[in-house]
Short mmCIF file of C-alpha atoms in Angstrom, two decimals:
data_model
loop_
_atom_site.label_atom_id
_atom_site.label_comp_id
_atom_site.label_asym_id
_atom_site.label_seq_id
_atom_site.Cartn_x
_atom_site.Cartn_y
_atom_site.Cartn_z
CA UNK A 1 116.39 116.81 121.89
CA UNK A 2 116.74 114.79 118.64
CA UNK A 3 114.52 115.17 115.87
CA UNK A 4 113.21 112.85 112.47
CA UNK A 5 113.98 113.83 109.04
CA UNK A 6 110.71 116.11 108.87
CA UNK A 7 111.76 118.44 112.39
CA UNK A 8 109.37 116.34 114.45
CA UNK A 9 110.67 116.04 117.92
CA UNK A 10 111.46 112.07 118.79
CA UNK A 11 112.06 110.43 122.55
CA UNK A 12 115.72 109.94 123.14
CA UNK A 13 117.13 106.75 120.92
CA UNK A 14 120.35 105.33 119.74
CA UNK A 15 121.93 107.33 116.91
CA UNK A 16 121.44 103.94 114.43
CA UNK A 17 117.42 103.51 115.69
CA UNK A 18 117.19 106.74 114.29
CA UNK A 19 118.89 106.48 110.87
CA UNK A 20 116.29 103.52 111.11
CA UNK A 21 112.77 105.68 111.79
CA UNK A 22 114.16 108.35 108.94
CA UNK A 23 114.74 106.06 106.47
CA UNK A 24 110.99 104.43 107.17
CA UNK A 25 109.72 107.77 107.52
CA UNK A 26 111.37 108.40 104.03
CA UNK A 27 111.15 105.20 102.13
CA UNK A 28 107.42 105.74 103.57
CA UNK A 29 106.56 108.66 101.67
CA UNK A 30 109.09 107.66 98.81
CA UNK A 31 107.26 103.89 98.28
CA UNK A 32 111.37 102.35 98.48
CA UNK A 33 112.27 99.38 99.72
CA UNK A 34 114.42 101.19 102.98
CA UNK A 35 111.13 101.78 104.72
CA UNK A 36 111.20 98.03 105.91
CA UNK A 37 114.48 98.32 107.50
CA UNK A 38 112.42 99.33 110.69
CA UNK A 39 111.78 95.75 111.40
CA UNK A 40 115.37 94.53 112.29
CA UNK A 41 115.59 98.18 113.85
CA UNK A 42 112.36 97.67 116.21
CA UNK A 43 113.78 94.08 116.97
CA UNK A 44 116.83 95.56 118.35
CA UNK A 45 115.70 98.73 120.28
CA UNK A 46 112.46 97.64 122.08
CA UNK A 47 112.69 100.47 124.36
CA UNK A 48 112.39 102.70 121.76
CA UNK A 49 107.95 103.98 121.32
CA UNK A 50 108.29 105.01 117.87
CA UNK A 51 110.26 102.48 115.96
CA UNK A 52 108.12 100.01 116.83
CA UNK A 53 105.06 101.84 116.15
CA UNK A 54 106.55 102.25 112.44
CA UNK A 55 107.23 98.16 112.73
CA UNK A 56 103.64 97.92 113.08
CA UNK A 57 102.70 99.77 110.53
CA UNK A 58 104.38 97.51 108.00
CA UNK A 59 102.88 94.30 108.94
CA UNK A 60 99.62 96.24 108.50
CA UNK A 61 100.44 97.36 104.96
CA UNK A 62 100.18 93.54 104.14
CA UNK A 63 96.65 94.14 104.27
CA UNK A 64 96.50 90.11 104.86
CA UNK A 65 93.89 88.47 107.74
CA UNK A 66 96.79 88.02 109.59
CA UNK A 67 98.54 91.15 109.31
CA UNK A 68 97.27 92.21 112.89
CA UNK A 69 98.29 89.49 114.78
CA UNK A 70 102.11 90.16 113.51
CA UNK A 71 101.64 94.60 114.40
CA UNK A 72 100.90 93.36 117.55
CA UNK A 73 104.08 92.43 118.87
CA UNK A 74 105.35 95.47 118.09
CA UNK A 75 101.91 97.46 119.18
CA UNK A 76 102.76 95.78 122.60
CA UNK A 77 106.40 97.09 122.97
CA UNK A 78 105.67 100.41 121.80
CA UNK A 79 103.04 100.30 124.65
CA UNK A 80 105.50 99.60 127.11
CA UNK A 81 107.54 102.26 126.09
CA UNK A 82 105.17 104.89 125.42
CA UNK A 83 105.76 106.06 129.01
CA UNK A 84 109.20 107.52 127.97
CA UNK A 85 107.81 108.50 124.65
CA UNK A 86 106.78 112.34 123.46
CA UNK A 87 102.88 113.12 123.22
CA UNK A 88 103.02 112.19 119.31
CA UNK A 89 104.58 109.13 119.63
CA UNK A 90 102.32 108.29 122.03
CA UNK A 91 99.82 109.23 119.69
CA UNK A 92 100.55 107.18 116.86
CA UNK A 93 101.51 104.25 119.12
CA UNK A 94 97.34 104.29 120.19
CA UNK A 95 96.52 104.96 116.42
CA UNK A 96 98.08 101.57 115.93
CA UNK A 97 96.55 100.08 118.24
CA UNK A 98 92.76 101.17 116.67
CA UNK A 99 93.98 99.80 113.34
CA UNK A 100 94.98 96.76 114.67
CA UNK A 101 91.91 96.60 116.67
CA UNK A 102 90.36 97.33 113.18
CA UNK A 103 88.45 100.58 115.14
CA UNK A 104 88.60 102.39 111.81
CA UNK A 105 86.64 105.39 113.38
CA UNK A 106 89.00 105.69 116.44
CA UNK A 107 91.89 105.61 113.95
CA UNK A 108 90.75 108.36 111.92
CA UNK A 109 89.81 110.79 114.88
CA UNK A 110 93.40 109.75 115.89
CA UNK A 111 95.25 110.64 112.24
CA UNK A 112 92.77 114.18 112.84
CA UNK A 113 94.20 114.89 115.95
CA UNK A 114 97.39 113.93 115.31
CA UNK A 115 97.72 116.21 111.64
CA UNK A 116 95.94 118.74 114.19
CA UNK A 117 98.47 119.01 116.53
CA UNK A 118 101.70 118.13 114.32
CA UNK A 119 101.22 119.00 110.51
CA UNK A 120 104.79 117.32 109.93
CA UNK A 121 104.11 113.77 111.25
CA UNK A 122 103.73 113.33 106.68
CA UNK A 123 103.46 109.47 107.95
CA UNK A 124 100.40 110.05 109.60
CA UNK A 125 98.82 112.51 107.43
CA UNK A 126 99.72 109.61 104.25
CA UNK A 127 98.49 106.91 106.23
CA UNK A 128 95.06 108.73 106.73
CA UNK A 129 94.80 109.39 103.24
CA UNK A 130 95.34 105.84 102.43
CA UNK A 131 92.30 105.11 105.42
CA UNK A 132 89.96 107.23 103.22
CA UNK A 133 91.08 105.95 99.71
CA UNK A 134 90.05 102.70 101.25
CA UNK A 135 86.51 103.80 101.64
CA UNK A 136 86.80 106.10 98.64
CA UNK A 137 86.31 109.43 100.20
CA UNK A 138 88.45 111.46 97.81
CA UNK A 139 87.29 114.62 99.43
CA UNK A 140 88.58 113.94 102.63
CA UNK A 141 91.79 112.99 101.16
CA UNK A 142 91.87 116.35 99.86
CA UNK A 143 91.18 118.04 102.79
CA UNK A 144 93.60 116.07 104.81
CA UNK A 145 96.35 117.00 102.01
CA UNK A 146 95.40 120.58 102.22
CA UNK A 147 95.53 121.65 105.78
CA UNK A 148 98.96 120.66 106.12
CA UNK A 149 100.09 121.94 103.13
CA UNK A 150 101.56 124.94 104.04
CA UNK A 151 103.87 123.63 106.36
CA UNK A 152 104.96 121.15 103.95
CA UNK A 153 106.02 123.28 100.96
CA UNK A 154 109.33 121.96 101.09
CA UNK A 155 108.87 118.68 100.97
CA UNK A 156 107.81 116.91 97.58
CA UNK A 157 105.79 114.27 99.20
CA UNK A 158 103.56 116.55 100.50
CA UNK A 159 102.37 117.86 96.98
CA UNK A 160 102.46 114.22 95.73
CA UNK A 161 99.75 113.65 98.29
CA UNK A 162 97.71 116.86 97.25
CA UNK A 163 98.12 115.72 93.73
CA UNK A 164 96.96 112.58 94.15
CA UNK A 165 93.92 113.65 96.31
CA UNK A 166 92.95 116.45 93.72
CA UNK A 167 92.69 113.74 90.54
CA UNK A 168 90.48 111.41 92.85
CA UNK A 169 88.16 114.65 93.18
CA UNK A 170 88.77 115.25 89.12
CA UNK A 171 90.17 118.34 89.96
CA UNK A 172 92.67 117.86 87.29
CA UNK A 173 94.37 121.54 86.81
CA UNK A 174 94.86 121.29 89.86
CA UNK A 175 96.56 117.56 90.24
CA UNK A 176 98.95 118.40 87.10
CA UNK A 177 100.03 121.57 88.94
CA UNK A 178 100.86 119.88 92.25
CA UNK A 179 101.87 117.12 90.50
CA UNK A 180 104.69 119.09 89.01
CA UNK A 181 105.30 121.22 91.87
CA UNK A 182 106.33 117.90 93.32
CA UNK A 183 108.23 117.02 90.46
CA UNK A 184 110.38 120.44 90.18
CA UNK A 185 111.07 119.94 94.33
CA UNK A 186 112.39 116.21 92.91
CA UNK A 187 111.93 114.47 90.31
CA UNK A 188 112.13 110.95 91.99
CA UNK A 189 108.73 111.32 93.58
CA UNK A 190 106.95 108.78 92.07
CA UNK A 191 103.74 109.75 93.86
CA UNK A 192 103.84 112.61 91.90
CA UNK A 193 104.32 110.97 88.45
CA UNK A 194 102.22 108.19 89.47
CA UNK A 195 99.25 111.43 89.93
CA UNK A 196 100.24 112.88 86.99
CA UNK A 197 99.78 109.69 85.02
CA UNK A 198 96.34 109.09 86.02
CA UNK A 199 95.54 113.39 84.38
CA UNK A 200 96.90 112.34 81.43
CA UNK A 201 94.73 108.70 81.39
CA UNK A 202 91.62 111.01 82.47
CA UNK A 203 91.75 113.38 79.65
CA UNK A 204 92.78 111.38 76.67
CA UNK A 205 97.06 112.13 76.72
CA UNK A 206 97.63 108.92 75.81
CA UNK A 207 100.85 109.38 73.82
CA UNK A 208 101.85 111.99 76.43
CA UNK A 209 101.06 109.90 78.93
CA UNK A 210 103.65 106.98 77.51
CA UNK A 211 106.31 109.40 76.59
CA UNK A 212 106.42 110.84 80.37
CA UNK A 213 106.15 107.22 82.19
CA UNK A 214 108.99 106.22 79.57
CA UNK A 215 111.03 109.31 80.56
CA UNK A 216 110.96 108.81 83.87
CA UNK A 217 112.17 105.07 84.12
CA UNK A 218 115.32 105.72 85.45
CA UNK A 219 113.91 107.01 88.54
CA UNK A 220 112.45 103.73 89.15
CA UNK A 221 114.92 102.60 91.59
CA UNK A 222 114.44 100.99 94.83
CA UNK A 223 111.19 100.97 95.16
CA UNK A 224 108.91 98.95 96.81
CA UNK A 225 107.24 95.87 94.99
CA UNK A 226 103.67 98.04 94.87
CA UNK A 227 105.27 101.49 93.24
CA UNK A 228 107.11 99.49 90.90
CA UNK A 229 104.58 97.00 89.55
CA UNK A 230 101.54 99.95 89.89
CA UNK A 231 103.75 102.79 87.43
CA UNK A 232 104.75 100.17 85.19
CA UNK A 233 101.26 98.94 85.04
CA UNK A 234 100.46 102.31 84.72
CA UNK A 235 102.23 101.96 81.43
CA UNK A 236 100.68 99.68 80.11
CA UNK A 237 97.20 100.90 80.27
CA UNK A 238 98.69 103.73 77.98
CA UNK A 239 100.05 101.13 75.89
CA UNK A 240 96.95 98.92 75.83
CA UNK A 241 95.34 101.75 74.29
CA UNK A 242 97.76 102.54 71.52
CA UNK A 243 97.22 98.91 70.81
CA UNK A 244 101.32 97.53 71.45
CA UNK A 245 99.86 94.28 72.84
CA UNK A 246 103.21 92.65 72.44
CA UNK A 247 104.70 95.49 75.20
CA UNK A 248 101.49 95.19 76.96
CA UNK A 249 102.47 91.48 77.72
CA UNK A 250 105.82 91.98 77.95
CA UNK A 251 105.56 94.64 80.81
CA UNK A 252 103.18 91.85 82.90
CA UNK A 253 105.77 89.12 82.84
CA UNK A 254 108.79 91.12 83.36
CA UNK A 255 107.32 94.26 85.89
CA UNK A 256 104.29 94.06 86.80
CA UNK A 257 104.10 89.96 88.19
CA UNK A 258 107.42 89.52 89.16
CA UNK A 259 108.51 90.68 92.34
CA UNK A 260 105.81 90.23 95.26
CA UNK A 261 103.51 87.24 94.06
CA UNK A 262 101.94 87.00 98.08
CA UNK A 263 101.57 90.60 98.17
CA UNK A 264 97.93 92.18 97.99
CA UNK A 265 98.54 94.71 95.83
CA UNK A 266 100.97 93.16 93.23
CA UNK A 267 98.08 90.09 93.10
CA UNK A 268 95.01 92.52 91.91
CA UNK A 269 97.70 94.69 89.69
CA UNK A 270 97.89 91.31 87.88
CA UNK A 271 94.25 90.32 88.09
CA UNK A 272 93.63 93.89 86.62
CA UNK A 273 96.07 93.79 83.67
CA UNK A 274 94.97 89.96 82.71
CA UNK A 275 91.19 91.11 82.94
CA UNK A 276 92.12 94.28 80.81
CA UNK A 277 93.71 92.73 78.09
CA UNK A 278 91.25 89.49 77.85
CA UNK A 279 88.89 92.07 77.54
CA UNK A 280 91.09 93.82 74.70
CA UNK A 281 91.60 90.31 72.83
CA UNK A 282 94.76 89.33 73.48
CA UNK A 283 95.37 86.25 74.41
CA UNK A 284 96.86 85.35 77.64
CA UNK A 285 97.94 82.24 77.48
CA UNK A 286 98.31 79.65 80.82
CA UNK A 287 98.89 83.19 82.83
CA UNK A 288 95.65 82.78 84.97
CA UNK A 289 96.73 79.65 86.01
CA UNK A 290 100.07 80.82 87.87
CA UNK A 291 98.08 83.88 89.39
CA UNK A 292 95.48 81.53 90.52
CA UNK A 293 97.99 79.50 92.55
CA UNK A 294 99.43 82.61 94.52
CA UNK A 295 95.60 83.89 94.48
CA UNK A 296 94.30 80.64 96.83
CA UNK A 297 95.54 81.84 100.25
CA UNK A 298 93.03 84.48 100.15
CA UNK A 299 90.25 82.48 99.97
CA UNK A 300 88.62 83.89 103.43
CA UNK A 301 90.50 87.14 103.02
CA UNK A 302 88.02 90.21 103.21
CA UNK A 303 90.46 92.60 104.73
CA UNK A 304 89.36 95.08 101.84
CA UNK A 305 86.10 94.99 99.30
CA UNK A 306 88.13 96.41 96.62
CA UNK A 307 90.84 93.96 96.46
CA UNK A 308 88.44 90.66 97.54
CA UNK A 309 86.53 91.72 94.47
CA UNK A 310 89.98 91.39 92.26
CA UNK A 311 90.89 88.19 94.35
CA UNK A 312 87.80 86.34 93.26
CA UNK A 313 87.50 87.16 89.99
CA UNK A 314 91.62 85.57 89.85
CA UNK A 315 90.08 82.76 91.31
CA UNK A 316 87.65 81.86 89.17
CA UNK A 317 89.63 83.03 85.70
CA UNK A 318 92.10 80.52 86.79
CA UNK A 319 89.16 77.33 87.45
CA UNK A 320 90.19 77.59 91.00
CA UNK A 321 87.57 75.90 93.64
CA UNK A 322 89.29 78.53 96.50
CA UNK A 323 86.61 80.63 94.09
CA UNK A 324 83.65 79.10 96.31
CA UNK A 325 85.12 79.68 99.49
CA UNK A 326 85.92 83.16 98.71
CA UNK A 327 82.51 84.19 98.13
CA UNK A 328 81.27 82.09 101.14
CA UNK A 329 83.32 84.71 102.72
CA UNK A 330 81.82 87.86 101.47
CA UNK A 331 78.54 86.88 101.89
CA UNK A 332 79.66 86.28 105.94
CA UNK A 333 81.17 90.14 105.63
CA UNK A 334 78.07 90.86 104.60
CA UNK A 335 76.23 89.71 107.23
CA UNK A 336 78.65 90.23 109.99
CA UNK A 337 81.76 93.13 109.23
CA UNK A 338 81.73 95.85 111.65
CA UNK A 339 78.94 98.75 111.33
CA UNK A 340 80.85 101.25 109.38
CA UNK A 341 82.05 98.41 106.67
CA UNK A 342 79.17 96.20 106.35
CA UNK A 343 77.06 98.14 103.81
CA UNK A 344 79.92 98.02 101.66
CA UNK A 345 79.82 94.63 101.55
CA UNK A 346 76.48 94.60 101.05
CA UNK A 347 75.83 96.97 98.69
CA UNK A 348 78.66 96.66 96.56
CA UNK A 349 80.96 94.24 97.44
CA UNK A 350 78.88 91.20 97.25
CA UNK A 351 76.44 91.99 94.12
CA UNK A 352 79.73 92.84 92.39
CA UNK A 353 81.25 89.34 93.17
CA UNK A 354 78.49 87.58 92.48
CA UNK A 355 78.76 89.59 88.82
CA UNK A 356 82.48 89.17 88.13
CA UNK A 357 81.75 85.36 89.38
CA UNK A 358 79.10 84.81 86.38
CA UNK A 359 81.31 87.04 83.97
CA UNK A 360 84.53 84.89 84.77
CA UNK A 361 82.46 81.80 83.82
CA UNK A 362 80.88 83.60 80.83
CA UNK A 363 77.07 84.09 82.61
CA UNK A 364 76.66 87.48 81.13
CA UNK A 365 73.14 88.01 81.48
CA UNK A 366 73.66 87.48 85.05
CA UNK A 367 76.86 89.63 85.25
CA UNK A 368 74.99 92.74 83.71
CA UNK A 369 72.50 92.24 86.27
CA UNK A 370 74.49 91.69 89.39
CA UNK A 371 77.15 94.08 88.38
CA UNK A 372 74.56 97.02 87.41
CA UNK A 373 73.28 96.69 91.13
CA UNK A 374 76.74 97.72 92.42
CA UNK A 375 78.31 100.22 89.82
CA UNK A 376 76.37 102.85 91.01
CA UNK A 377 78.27 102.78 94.29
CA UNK A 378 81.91 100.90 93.72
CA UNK A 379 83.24 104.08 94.77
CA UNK A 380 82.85 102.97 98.25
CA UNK A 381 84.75 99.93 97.92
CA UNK A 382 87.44 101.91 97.42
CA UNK A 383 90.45 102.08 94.94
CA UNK A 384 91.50 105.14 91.90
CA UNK A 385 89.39 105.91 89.34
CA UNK A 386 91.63 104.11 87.32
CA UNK A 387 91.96 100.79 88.93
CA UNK A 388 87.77 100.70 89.11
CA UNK A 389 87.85 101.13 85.49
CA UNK A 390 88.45 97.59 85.19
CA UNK A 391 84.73 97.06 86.67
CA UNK A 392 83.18 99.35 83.97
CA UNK A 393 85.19 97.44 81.40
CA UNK A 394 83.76 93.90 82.98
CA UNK A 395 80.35 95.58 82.32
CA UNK A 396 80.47 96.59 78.97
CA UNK A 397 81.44 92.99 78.19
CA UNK A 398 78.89 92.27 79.99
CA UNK A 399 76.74 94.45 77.82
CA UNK A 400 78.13 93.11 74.27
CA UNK A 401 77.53 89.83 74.94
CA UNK A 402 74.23 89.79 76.96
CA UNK A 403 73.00 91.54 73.55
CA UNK A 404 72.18 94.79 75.15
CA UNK A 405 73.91 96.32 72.52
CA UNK A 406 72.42 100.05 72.44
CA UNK A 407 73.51 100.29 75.88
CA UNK A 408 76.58 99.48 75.15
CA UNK A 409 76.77 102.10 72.05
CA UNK A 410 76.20 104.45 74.71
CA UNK A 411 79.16 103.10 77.31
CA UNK A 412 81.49 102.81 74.64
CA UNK A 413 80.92 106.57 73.22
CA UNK A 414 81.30 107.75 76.46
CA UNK A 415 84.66 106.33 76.84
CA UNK A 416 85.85 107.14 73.93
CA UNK A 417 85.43 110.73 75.27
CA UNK A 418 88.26 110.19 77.10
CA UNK A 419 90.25 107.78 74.86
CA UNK A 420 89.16 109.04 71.21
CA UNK A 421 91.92 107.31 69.31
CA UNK A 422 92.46 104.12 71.51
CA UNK A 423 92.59 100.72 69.92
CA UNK A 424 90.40 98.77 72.36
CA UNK A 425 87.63 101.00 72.41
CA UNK A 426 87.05 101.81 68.74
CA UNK A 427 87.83 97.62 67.95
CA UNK A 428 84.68 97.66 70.07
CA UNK A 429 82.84 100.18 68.55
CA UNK A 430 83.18 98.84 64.97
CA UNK A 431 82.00 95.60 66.38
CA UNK A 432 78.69 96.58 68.32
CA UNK A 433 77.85 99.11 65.64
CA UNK A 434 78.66 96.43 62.77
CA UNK A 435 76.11 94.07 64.71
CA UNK A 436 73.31 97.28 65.10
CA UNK A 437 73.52 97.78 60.95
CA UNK A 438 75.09 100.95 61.51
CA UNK A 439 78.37 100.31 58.68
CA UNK A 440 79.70 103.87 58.54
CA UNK A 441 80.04 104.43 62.21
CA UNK A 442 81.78 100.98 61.79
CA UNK A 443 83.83 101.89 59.39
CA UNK A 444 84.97 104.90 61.09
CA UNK A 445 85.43 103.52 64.34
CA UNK A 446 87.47 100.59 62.01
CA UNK A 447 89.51 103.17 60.56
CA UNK A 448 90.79 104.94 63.90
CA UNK A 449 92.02 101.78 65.63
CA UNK A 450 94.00 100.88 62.61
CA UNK A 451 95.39 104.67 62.23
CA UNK A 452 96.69 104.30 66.07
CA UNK A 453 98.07 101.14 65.22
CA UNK A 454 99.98 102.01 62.69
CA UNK A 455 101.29 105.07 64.30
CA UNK A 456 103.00 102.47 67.17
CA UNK A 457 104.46 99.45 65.50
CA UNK A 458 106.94 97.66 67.91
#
């Protein structure tokens, strides 16, 4: 009986098929670029269940429209070998078939069952994790982590995954210690750091926070185009608020929007970092406009709230009409995505692009309005804490320059709970309390920014 690089038992298969499913199963868990080497592998062995199944699985990780229609080539081979195929491949071969299907409740009573019945199948377990980040369900991505802990202590990724799940829950003793449990198992698990990172955002470590992304570069090897772009944008955020603009920009052009333009999650990176430091006052330059060109082909995509929201906001930063039909699209989702998603796109997804729309094009009344009816709720679009910062950071503009600027007091004091010394957020504060006749808070606010400054000139 042959086995995977986790001990799970796998159907019979040529020696080099199976160097093939471990290093997917690996590069999987590790975010490298090996993981994709399934696809020529699947190509040649389509006898062999699992391999394709894994094949599959990477066309859905596009997260395009068409994404299914590509999985199900290799959905229909695995089907015809699942005959000769163990119980778990068989398994995973029909828990492709309800995400292609886009069944999201059959596929996550299949990742239960599956984590149920084999607590090593770590592809599984991640993938269900990523279904529930999706829907932002950080609890459940917990739990998921958790009951298969155990029998996972020896392998790094698992912790990375527990990490990860316990800072979405703001358990954050307990992310820092898994994330370096993770870290001590190997220190090229950049899951792990990528966890870790977001603590030390939460609660403030900003200088901390650089020093340990900065430490850890060398790991950053063959990765995948979303694990490198996402820790060195990662990076930047820490950098944004130490106010080293210059690196700030310098990080976007060479890291963080330069390897997978048509890729999902390397577009709203880039959305995300533009947005952020617009909103900081730095100038971008023409950047919008080459975004905006790799952002058109999504103009009916509404595979995901979270990164349609991103997409459209692109659109219309960089005077791009595919703007129109992307909303024309959201407002169908709306009306017609499946039961379990369509009160998401409802509730959140299209008040919030109706907001980002009138923000983008500098309605702000209208963006405090629209985006204040979906705030309370953007959890369930999805994405980190993090990443749906960049909505609370649209608002606040929002705020400033719809003149409500008490409210905004408020919002910008309550960050700065979290980010006392940043530049961004005290340039703010000396601005809105300058403009409510309040000049020592000003001043002091003034002072702090310009004391971080100076403490990173570069």
């Amino acid at each position: 009986m042959q086995h995977d690089t986790l001990g799970n038992p796998v159907a019979a298969m040529h020696d080099t098929t199976l160097r093939a499913v471990d290093d997917f199963i690996e590069g999987y868990l590790a975010y490298e670029t090996r993981a994709e080497g399934i696809l020529p592998a699947a190509d040649a062995a389509p006898g062999s269940c699992l391999a394709n199944v894994y094949a599959g699985l990477v066309w859905m990780f596009l997260e395009s429209p068409d994404a299914p229609s590509h999985a199900s080539r290799y959905l229909a081979a695995a089907e015809r070998a699942a005959f000769a195929a163990t119980p778990r491949e068989q398994l995973n071969t029909a828990l492709l078939h309800a995400w292609v299907a886009d069944d999201l409740p059959a596929a996550l009573r299949l990742c239960e069952r599956i984590s149920d019945e084999f607590p090593r199948d770590l592809v599984v377990i991640k993938t269900h994790q990523y279904f529930e980040f999706n829907r932002g369900n950080s609890p459940e991505m917990l739990r998921v982590a958790s009951k298969v802990l155990a029998r996972n202590a020896d392998v790094p990724y698992a912790h990375g995954m527990a990490a990860f799940a316990y800072e979405q829950c703001h358990l954050l003793d307990e992310a820092e210690t898994a994330a370096r449990t993770a870290l001590d198992l190997r220190r090229k698990e950049p899951w792990a750091q990528h966890a870790l990172a977001h603590v030390m955002l939460t609660r403030g470590r900003i200088d901390e926070g650089a020093k340990f992304l900065e430490e850890m570069q060398d790991t950053w090897t063959g990765l995948n185009s979303f694990m490198s772009t996402h820790i060195w944008w990662h990076l930047a955020l820490f950098y944004l608020s130490q106010g080293r603009n210059a690196r700030v920009l310098e990080i976007y052009d060479r890291y963080c929007w330069a390897i997978a333009k048509n890729y999902s999650q390397d577009q709203i990176g880039a959305v995300s970092l533009l947005a952020r430091m617009e909103l900081a006052g730095i100038d971008v330059g023409e950047r919008w406009h080459d975004l905006g060109e790799h952002l058109a082909a999504r103009a009916g995509d509404t595979v995901l709230p979270f990164l349609t929201m991103q997409y459209l906001y692109g659109l219309v930063r960089a005077g791009r009409e595919e703007a129109d039909a992307l909303l024309k699209s959201v407002r169908h989702a709306a009306d017609g995505a499946p039961l379990f998603a369509r009160e998401v796109w409802q509730a959140v997804a299209l008040p919030a692009c109706e907001g980002l729309r009138a923000h983008a094009l500098g309605q702000f009344d209208v963006a405090w309005r629209q985006l204040s009816a979906a705030m309370p709720r953007m959890i369930e679009a999805g994405g980190s804490h993090a990443q749906r910062d960049l909505f609370e950071q649209v608002l606040l503009d929002a705020a400033i320059k719809s003149g409500r600027l008490a409210v905004a007091q408020r919002m910008l004091e309550l960050r700065r709970t979290s980010d006392p010394e940043g530049v961004p957020v005290n340039a703010a504060l000396a601005d809105v309390y300058a403009k409510l006749r309040l000049p020592d808070p000003a001043d002091q606010a003034r002072v702090r920014a310009a004391l971080t400054r100076s403490r990173h000139l570069d």
